Short mmCIF file of C-alpha atoms in Angstrom, two decimals:
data_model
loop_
_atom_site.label_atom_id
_atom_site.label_comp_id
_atom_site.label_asym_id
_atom_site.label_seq_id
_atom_site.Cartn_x
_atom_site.Cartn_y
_atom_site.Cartn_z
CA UNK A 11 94.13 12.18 67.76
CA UNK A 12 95.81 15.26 67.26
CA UNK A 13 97.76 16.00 64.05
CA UNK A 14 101.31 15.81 66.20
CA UNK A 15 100.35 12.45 67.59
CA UNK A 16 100.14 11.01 63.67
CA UNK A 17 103.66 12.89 62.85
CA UNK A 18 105.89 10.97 65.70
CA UNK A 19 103.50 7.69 65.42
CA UNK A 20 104.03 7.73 61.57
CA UNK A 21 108.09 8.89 60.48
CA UNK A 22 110.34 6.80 60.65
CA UNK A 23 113.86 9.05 61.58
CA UNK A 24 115.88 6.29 61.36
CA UNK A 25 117.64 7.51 57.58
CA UNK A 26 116.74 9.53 54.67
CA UNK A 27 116.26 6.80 52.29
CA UNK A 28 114.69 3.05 52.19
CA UNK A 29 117.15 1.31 54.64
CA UNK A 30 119.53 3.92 55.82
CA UNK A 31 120.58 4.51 58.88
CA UNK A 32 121.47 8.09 60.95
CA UNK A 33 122.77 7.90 64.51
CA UNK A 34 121.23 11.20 64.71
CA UNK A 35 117.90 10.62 64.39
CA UNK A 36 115.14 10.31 66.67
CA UNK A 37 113.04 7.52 67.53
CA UNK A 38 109.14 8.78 68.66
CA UNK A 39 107.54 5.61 67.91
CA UNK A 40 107.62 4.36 71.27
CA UNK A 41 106.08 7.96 72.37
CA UNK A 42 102.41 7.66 74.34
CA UNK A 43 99.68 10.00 73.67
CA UNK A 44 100.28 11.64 77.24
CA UNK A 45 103.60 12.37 76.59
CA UNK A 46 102.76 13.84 73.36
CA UNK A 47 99.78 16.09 74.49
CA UNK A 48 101.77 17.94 77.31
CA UNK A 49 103.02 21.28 76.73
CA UNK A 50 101.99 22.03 73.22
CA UNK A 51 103.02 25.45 73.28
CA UNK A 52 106.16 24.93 74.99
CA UNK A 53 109.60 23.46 72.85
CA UNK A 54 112.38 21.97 74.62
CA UNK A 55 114.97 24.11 72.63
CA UNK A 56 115.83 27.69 73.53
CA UNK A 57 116.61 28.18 70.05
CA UNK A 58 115.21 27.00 66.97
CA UNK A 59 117.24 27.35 63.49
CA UNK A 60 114.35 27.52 60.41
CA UNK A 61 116.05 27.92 56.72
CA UNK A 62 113.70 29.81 54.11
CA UNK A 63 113.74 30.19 50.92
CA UNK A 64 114.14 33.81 49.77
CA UNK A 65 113.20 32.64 45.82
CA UNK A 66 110.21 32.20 46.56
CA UNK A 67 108.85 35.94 47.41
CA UNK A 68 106.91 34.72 50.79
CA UNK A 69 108.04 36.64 53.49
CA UNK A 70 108.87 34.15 56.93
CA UNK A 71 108.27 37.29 59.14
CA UNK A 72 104.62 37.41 57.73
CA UNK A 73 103.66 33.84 57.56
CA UNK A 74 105.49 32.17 59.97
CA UNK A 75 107.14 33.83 62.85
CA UNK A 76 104.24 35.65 63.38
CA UNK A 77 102.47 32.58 64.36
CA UNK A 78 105.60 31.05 66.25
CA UNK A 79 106.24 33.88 68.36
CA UNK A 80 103.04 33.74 69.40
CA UNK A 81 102.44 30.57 69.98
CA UNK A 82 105.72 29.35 71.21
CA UNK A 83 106.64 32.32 73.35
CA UNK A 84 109.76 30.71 75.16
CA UNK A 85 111.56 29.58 72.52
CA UNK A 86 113.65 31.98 70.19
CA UNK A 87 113.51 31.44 66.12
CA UNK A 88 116.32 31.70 64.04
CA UNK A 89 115.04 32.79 60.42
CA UNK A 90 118.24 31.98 57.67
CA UNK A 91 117.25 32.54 54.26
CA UNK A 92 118.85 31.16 51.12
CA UNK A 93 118.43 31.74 47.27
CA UNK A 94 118.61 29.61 44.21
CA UNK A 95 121.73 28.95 42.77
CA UNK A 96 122.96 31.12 39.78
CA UNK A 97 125.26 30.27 36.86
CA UNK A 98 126.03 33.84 36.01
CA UNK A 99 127.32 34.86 39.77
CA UNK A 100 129.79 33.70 42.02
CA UNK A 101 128.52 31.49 44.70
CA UNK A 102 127.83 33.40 48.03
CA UNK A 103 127.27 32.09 51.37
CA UNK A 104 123.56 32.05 50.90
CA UNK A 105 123.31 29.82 48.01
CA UNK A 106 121.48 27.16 48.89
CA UNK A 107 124.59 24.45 46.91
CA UNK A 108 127.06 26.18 49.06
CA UNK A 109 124.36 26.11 52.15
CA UNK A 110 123.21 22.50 51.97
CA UNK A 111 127.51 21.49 51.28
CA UNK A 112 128.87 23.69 54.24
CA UNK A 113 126.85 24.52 57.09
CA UNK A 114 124.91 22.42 59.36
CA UNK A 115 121.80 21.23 59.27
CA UNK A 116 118.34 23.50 60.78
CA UNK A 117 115.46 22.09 62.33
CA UNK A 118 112.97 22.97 59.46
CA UNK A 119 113.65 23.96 56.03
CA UNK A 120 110.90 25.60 53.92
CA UNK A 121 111.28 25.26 50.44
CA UNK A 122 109.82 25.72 46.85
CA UNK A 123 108.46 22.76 46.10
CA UNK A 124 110.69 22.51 42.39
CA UNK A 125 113.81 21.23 45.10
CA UNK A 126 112.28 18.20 46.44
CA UNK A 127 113.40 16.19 43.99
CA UNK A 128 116.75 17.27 44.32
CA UNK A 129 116.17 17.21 48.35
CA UNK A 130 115.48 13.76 48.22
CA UNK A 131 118.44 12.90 45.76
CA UNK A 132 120.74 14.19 48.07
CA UNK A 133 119.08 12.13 51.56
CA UNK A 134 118.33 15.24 53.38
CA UNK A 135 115.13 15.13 54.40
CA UNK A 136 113.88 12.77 56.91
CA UNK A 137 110.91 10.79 55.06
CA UNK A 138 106.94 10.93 56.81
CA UNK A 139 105.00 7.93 56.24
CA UNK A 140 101.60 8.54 54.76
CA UNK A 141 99.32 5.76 54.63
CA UNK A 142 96.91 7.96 57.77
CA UNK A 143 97.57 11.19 55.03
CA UNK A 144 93.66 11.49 55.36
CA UNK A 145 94.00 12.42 58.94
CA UNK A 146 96.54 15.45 58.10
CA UNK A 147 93.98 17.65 56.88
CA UNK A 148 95.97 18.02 53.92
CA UNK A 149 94.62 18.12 50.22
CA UNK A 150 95.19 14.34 48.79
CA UNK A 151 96.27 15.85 45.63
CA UNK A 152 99.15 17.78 47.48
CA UNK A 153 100.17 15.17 49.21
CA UNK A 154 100.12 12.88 45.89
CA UNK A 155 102.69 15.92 44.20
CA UNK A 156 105.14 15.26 47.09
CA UNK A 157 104.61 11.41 46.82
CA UNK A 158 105.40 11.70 42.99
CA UNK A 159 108.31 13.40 43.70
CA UNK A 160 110.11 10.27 45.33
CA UNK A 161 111.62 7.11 44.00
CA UNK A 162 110.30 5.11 46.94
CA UNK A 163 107.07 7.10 47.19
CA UNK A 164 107.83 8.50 50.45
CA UNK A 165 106.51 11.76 52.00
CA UNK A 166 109.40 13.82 52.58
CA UNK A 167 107.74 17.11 53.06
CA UNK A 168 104.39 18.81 53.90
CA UNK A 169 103.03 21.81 52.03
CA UNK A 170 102.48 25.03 53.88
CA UNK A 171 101.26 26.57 51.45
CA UNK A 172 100.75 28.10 47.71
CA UNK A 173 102.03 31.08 45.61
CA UNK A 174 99.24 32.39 43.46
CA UNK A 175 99.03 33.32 39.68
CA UNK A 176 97.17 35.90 37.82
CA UNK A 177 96.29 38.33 34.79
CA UNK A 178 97.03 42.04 36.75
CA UNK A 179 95.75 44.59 34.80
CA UNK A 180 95.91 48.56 35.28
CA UNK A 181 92.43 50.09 34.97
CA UNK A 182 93.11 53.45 34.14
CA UNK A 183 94.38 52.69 31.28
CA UNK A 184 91.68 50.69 30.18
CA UNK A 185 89.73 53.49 31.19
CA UNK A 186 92.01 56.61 28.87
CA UNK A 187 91.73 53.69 26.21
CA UNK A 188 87.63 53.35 26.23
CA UNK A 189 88.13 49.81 26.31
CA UNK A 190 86.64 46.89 28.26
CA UNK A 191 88.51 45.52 31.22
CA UNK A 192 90.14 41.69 30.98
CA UNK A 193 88.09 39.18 32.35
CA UNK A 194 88.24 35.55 33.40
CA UNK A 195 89.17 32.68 31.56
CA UNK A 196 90.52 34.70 28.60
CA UNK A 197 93.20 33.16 26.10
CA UNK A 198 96.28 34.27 25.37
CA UNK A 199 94.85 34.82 21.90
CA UNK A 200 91.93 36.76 23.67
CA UNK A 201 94.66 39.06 25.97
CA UNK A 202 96.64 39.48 23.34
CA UNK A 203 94.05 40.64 20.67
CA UNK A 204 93.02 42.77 23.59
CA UNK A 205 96.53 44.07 24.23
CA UNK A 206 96.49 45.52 20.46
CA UNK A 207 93.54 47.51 21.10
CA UNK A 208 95.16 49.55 24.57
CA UNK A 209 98.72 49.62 22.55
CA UNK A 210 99.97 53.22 23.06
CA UNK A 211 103.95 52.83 22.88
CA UNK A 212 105.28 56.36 23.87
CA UNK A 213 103.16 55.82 27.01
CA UNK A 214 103.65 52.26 28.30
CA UNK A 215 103.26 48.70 27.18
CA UNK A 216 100.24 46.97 26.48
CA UNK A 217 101.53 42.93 27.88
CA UNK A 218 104.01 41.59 29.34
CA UNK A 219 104.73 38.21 31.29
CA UNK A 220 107.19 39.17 34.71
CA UNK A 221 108.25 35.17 34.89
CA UNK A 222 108.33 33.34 31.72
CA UNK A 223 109.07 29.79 33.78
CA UNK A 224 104.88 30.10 34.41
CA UNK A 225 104.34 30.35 30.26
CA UNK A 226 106.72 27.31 29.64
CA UNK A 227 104.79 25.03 32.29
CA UNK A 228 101.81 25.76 30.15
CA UNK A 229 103.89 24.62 27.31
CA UNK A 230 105.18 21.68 28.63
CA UNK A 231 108.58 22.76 27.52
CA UNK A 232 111.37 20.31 28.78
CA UNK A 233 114.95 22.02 27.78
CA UNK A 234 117.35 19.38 28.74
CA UNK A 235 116.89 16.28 28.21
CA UNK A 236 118.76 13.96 30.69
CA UNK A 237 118.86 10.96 28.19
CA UNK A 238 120.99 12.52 25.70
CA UNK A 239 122.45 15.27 28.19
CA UNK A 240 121.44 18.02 25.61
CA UNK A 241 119.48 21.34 25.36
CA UNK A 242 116.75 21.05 23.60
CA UNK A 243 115.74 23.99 21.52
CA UNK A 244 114.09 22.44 18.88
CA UNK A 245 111.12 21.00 19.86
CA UNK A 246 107.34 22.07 18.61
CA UNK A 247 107.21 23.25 22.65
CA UNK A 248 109.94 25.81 21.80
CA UNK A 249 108.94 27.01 19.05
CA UNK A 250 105.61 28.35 20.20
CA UNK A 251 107.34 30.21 23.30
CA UNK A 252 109.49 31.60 20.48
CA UNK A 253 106.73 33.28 18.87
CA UNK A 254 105.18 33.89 21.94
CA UNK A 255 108.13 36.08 22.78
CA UNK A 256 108.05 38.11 19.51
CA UNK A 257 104.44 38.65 19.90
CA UNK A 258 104.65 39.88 23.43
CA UNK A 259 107.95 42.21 21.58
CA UNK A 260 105.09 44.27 19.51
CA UNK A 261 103.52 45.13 22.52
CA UNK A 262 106.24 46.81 24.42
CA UNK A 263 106.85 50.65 25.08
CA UNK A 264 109.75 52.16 22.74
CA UNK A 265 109.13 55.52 24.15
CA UNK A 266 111.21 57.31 26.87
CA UNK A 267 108.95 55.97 29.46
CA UNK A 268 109.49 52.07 28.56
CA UNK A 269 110.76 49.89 30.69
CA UNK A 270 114.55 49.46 31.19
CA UNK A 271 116.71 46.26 31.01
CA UNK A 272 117.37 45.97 34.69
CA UNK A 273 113.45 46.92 35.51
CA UNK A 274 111.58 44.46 36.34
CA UNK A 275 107.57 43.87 34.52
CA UNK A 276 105.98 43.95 38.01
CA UNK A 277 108.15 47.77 38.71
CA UNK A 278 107.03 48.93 35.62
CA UNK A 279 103.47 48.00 36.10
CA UNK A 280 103.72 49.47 39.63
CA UNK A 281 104.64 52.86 38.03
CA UNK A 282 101.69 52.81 35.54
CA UNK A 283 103.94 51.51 32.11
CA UNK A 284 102.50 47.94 31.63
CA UNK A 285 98.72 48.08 30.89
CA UNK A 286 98.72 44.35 32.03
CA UNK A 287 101.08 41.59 33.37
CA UNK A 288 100.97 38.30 33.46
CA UNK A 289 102.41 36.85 36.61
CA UNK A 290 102.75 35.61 40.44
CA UNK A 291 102.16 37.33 43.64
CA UNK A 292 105.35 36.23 44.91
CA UNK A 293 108.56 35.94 43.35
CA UNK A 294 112.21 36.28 43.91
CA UNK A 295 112.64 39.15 46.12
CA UNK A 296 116.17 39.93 44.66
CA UNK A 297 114.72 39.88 41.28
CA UNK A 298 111.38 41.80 41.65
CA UNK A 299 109.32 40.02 39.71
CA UNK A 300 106.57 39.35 42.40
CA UNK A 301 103.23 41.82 42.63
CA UNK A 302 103.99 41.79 46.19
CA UNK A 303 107.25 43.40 46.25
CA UNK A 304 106.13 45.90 44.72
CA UNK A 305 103.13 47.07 46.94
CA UNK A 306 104.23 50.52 48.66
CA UNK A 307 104.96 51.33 44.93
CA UNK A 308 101.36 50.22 43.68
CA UNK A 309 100.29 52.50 46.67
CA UNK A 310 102.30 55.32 46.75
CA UNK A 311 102.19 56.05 42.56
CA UNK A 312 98.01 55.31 43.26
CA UNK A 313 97.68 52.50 40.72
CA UNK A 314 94.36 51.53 40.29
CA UNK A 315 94.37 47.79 39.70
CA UNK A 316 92.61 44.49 39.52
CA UNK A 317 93.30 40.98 38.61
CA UNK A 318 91.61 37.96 36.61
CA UNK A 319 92.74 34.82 35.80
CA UNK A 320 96.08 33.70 34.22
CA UNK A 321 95.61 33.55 30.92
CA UNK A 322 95.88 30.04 29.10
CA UNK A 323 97.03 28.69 25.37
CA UNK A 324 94.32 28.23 23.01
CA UNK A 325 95.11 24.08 22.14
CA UNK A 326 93.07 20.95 23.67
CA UNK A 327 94.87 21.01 26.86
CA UNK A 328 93.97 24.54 28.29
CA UNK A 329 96.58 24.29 31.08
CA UNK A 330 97.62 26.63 33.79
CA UNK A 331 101.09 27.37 34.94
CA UNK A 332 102.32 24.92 37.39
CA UNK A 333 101.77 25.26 40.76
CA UNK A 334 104.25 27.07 42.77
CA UNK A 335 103.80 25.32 46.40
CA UNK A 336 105.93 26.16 49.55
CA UNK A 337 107.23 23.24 51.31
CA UNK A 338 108.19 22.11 54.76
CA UNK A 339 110.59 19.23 55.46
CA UNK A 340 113.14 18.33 58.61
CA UNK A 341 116.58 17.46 57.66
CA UNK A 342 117.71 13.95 58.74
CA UNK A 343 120.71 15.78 59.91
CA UNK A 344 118.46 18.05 62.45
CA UNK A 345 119.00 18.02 66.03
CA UNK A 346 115.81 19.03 67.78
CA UNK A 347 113.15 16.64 65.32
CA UNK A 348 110.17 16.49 68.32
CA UNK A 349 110.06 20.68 68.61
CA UNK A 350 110.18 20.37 64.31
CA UNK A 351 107.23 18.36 63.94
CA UNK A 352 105.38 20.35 67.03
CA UNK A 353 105.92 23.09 65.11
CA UNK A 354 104.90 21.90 61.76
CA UNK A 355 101.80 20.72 63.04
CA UNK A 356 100.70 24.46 64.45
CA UNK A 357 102.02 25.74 61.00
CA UNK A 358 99.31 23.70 59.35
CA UNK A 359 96.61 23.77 61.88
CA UNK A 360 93.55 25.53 60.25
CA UNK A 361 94.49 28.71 62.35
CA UNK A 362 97.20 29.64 61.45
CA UNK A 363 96.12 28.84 57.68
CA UNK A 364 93.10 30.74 57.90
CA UNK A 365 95.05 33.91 59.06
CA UNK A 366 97.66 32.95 56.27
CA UNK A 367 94.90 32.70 53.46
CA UNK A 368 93.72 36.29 54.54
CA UNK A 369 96.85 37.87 54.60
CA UNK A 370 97.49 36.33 50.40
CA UNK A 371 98.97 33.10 51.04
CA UNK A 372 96.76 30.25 49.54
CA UNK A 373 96.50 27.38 52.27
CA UNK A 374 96.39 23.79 50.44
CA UNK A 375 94.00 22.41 53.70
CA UNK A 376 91.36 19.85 52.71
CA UNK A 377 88.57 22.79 53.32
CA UNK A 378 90.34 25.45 52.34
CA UNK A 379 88.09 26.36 49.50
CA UNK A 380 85.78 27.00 52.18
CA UNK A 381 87.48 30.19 53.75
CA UNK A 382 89.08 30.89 49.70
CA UNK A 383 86.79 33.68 49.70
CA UNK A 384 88.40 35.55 52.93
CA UNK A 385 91.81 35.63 50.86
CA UNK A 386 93.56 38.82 51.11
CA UNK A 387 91.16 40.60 53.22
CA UNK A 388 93.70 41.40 55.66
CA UNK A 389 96.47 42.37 53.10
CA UNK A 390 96.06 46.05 52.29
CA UNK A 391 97.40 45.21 48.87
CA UNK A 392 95.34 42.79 48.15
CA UNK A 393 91.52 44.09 49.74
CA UNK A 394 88.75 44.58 47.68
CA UNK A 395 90.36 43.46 44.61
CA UNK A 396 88.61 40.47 42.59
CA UNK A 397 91.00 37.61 44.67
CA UNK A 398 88.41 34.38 43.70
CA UNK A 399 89.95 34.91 40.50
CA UNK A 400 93.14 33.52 41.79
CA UNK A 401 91.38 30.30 42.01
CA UNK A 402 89.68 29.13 39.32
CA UNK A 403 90.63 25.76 39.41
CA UNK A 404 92.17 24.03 35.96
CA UNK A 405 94.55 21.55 35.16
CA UNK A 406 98.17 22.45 35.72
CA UNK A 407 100.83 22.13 33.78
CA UNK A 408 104.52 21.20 34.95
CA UNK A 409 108.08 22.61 35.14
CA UNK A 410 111.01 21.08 33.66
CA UNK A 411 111.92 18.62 36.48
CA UNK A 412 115.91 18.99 34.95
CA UNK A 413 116.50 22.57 35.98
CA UNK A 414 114.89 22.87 39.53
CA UNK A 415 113.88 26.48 41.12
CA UNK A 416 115.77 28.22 37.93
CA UNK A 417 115.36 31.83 36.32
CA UNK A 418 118.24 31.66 33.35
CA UNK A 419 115.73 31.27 30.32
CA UNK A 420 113.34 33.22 31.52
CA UNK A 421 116.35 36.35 31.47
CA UNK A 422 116.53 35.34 27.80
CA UNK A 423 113.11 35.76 26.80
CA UNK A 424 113.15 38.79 28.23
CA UNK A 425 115.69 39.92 26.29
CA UNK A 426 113.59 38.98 22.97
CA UNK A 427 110.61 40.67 24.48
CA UNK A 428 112.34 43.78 25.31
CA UNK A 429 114.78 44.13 21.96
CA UNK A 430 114.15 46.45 18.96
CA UNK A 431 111.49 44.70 17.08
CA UNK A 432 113.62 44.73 14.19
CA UNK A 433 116.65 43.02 16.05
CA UNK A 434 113.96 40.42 17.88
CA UNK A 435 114.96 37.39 15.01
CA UNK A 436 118.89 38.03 15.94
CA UNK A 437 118.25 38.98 19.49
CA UNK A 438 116.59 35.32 19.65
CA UNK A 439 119.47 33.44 18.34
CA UNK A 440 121.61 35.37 20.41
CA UNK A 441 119.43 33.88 23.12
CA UNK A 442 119.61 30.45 22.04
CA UNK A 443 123.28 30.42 22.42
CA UNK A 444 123.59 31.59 25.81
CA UNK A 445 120.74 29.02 26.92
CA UNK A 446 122.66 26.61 25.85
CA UNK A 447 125.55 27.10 27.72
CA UNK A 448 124.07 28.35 30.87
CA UNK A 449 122.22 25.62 30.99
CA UNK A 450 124.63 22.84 30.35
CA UNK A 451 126.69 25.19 32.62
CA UNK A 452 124.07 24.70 35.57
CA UNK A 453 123.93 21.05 34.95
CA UNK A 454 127.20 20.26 35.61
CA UNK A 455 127.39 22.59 38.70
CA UNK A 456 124.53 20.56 40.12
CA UNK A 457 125.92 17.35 39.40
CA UNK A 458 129.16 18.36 40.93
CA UNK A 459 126.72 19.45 43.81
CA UNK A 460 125.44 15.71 44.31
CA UNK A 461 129.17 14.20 44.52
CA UNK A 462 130.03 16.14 46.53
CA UNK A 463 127.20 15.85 49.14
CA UNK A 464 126.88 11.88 48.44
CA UNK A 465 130.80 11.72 49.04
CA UNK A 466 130.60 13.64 52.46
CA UNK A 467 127.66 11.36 53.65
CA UNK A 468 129.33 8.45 52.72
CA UNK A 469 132.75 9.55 54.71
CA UNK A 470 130.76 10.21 57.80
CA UNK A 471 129.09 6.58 57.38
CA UNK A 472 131.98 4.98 57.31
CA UNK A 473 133.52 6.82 59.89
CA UNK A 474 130.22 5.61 62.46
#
């Protein structure tokens, strides 16, 4: 039985959440295998609307429309992307608050996987029973993530794929420095001791971290706490990023060629001033902070690179950054649900994730570790280069379930990493204070958020 046949048998589009009810949803239960195995490259829509999520640094062009042109050839795709919400700009049209409040529903959405809790809270997502998850294909502990993620343990979204997280490292300098190259499974400790020894500040930096949201998932760090509605910037947790942060300060450029404010690390390495960096190969494309956008840079300044492992936290728990997945979900709310799951089942067939693992996006397939070694062949960024060591497999740690896809304290740090080292102590405090607010800030904005959207579904309720 194909994949498809298990999606209609198996969701039940009747509401969002245990017990609701849509007039808009489909029923496919009562669908027979014929009906279900005719035309599987043909859609019944003309036009199919597909949100994306522009925070998370994967292009849809490369991943996905690729694949749906191609295989759906009659049927025109309608790419919308959106962004995370910020405290410190005005809303715009694309924010995903002002998106998921305003406009109607796609057919897909394809999200970082940090919003499915808030997705869920909401009821937009149409739920996908699991107990036949075996038959998916899909990794069981995926699917267990996005099981966690709901109150009624529900699937509510299927993972298309996964960001990937390393140690990037420029080996020319390593080379001018007559030192030994980073290698896997190194500390932070171990990078940082080795850091001190390629230190030459009127040239470039020696570390830096491009996304400090991947050090505080190692940390566990949990700044709000929901029980007493606070920040929380005085845990042990905090206090070791805090020293992290003036540690990674001694080992910045203060010469003319440093860094600037508004640079981001990954643009700086990509011009040869970071001797290593610490981050993803996606990331917000507005911010710059993933290896990826910056690879006509990498190619046109001739950066000779490689990568190893991300490093971890010398303590009993060893943990690596949480995982960064990319999600898939259809809105309760959507109006063409049969060509949504048709589609989502091509999206994860082992095609289209084998071509997606060579071009550098990590499939989370039950034998994907079979084909891991083919990733990034077909990337000219990423062939050749030492891409197993993007998955050496440890425990993960988590984000701060409070604060959802959110960049605000990683801004901060950066601030601390990049100040005078003799202003780093006030620069921190100064930090600590805007935190605070932003965060609290950002609370309350999403909270508004929820009303609002819980308000509007309950109007139209009582209005069927």
């Amino acid at each position: 039985m194909t994949m498809i046949i298990i999606l209609f048998l198996l969701i039940p589009l009747s509401g969002c959440t245990s017990g609701g009810n849509d007039s808009s949803s489909q029923d496919f239960n009562n669908l027979d295998d014929n009906l279900l195995n005719v035309n599987q490259n043909k859609l019944s829509a003309d036009k199919v609307d597909i949100w994306w999520d522009q925070s998370s640094g994967i292009p849809a062009s490369s991943f996905a429309d690729v694949h749906l042109e191609k295989q759906f050839k009659d049927t025109h795709f309608k790419f919308t992307e959106f962004h995370t919400p910020f405290i410190f700009a005005s809303p715009s049209k694309n924010d995903l608050f002002t998106k998921l409040n305003s406009e109607v529903s796609p057919d897909l959405i394809v999200f970082n996987s940090r919003f499915l809790p808030l997705l869920i809270e909401i009821g937009y997502l149409d739920p996908i029973i699991n107990n036949r998850a075996d038959d998916l294909n899909i990794q069981e502990s995926a699917l267990e993530q996005i099981n966690s993620a709901a109150p009624d343990h529900q699937l509510y979204a299927l993972p298309f794929g996964q960001n990937v997280v390393g140690l990037f490292y420029n080996k020319a300098i390593f080379n001018e420095m007559n030192v030994p190259y980073p290698t896997d499974g190194m500390t932070w400790e171990d990078v940082i001791a080795l850091a001190q020894r390629v230190s030459n500040p009127e040239k470039w930096s020696a570390l830096d971290a491009a996304d400090f949201d991947l050090v505080a998932s190692q940390l566990s760090i949990r700044l709000y706490n929901p029980a007493t509605q606070q920040v929380d910037l005085e845990s042990d947790e905090w206090a070791r990023m805090e020293q992290f942060a003036k540690r990674l300060n001694g080992l910045q450029s203060k010469g003319k060629s440093a860094a600037t404010s508004t640079d981001s690390s990954m643009y700086a390495f990509s011009n040869g001033r970071i001797a290593m960096v610490a981050g993803s190969l996606y990331d917000d494309t507005q911010l710059m902070q993933g290896f990826y956008d910056q690879e006509s840079n990498i190619i046109s300044n001739g950066v000779e690179w490689d990568v190893v492992s991300y490093p971890v936290f010398n303590d009993d728990k060893l943990l690596a950054p949480a995982a960064q997945s990319l999600y898939i979900g259809v809105p309760r709310a959507g109006k063409n649900k049969e060509d949504a799951f048709k589609i989502m089942k091509h999206l994860l067939s082992k095609e289209v994730q084998v071509d997606n693992m060579r071009n550098g996006l990590a499939s989370l397939l039950d034998d994907s570790a079979s084909y891991a070694d083919e990733f990034g062949q077909s990337s000219s960024l990423l062939s050749g280069k030492s891409t197993a060591s993007f998955f050496k497999r440890m425990q993960e740690g988590s984000f701060d379930p409070s604060l959802d896809d959110y960049f605000i304290m990683g801004h901060w740090i950066k601030s601390v990493v990049n100040s005078e080292t003799f202003l780093a102590d006030q620069t921190l405090e100064r930090a600590k204070g805007h935190l605070r607010s932003d965060i609290s800030d950002y609370i309350v904005k999403r909270s508004k958020f929820i009303d609002q959207i819980k308000t509007k579904t309950n109007e139209q309720h009582e209005m069927e």
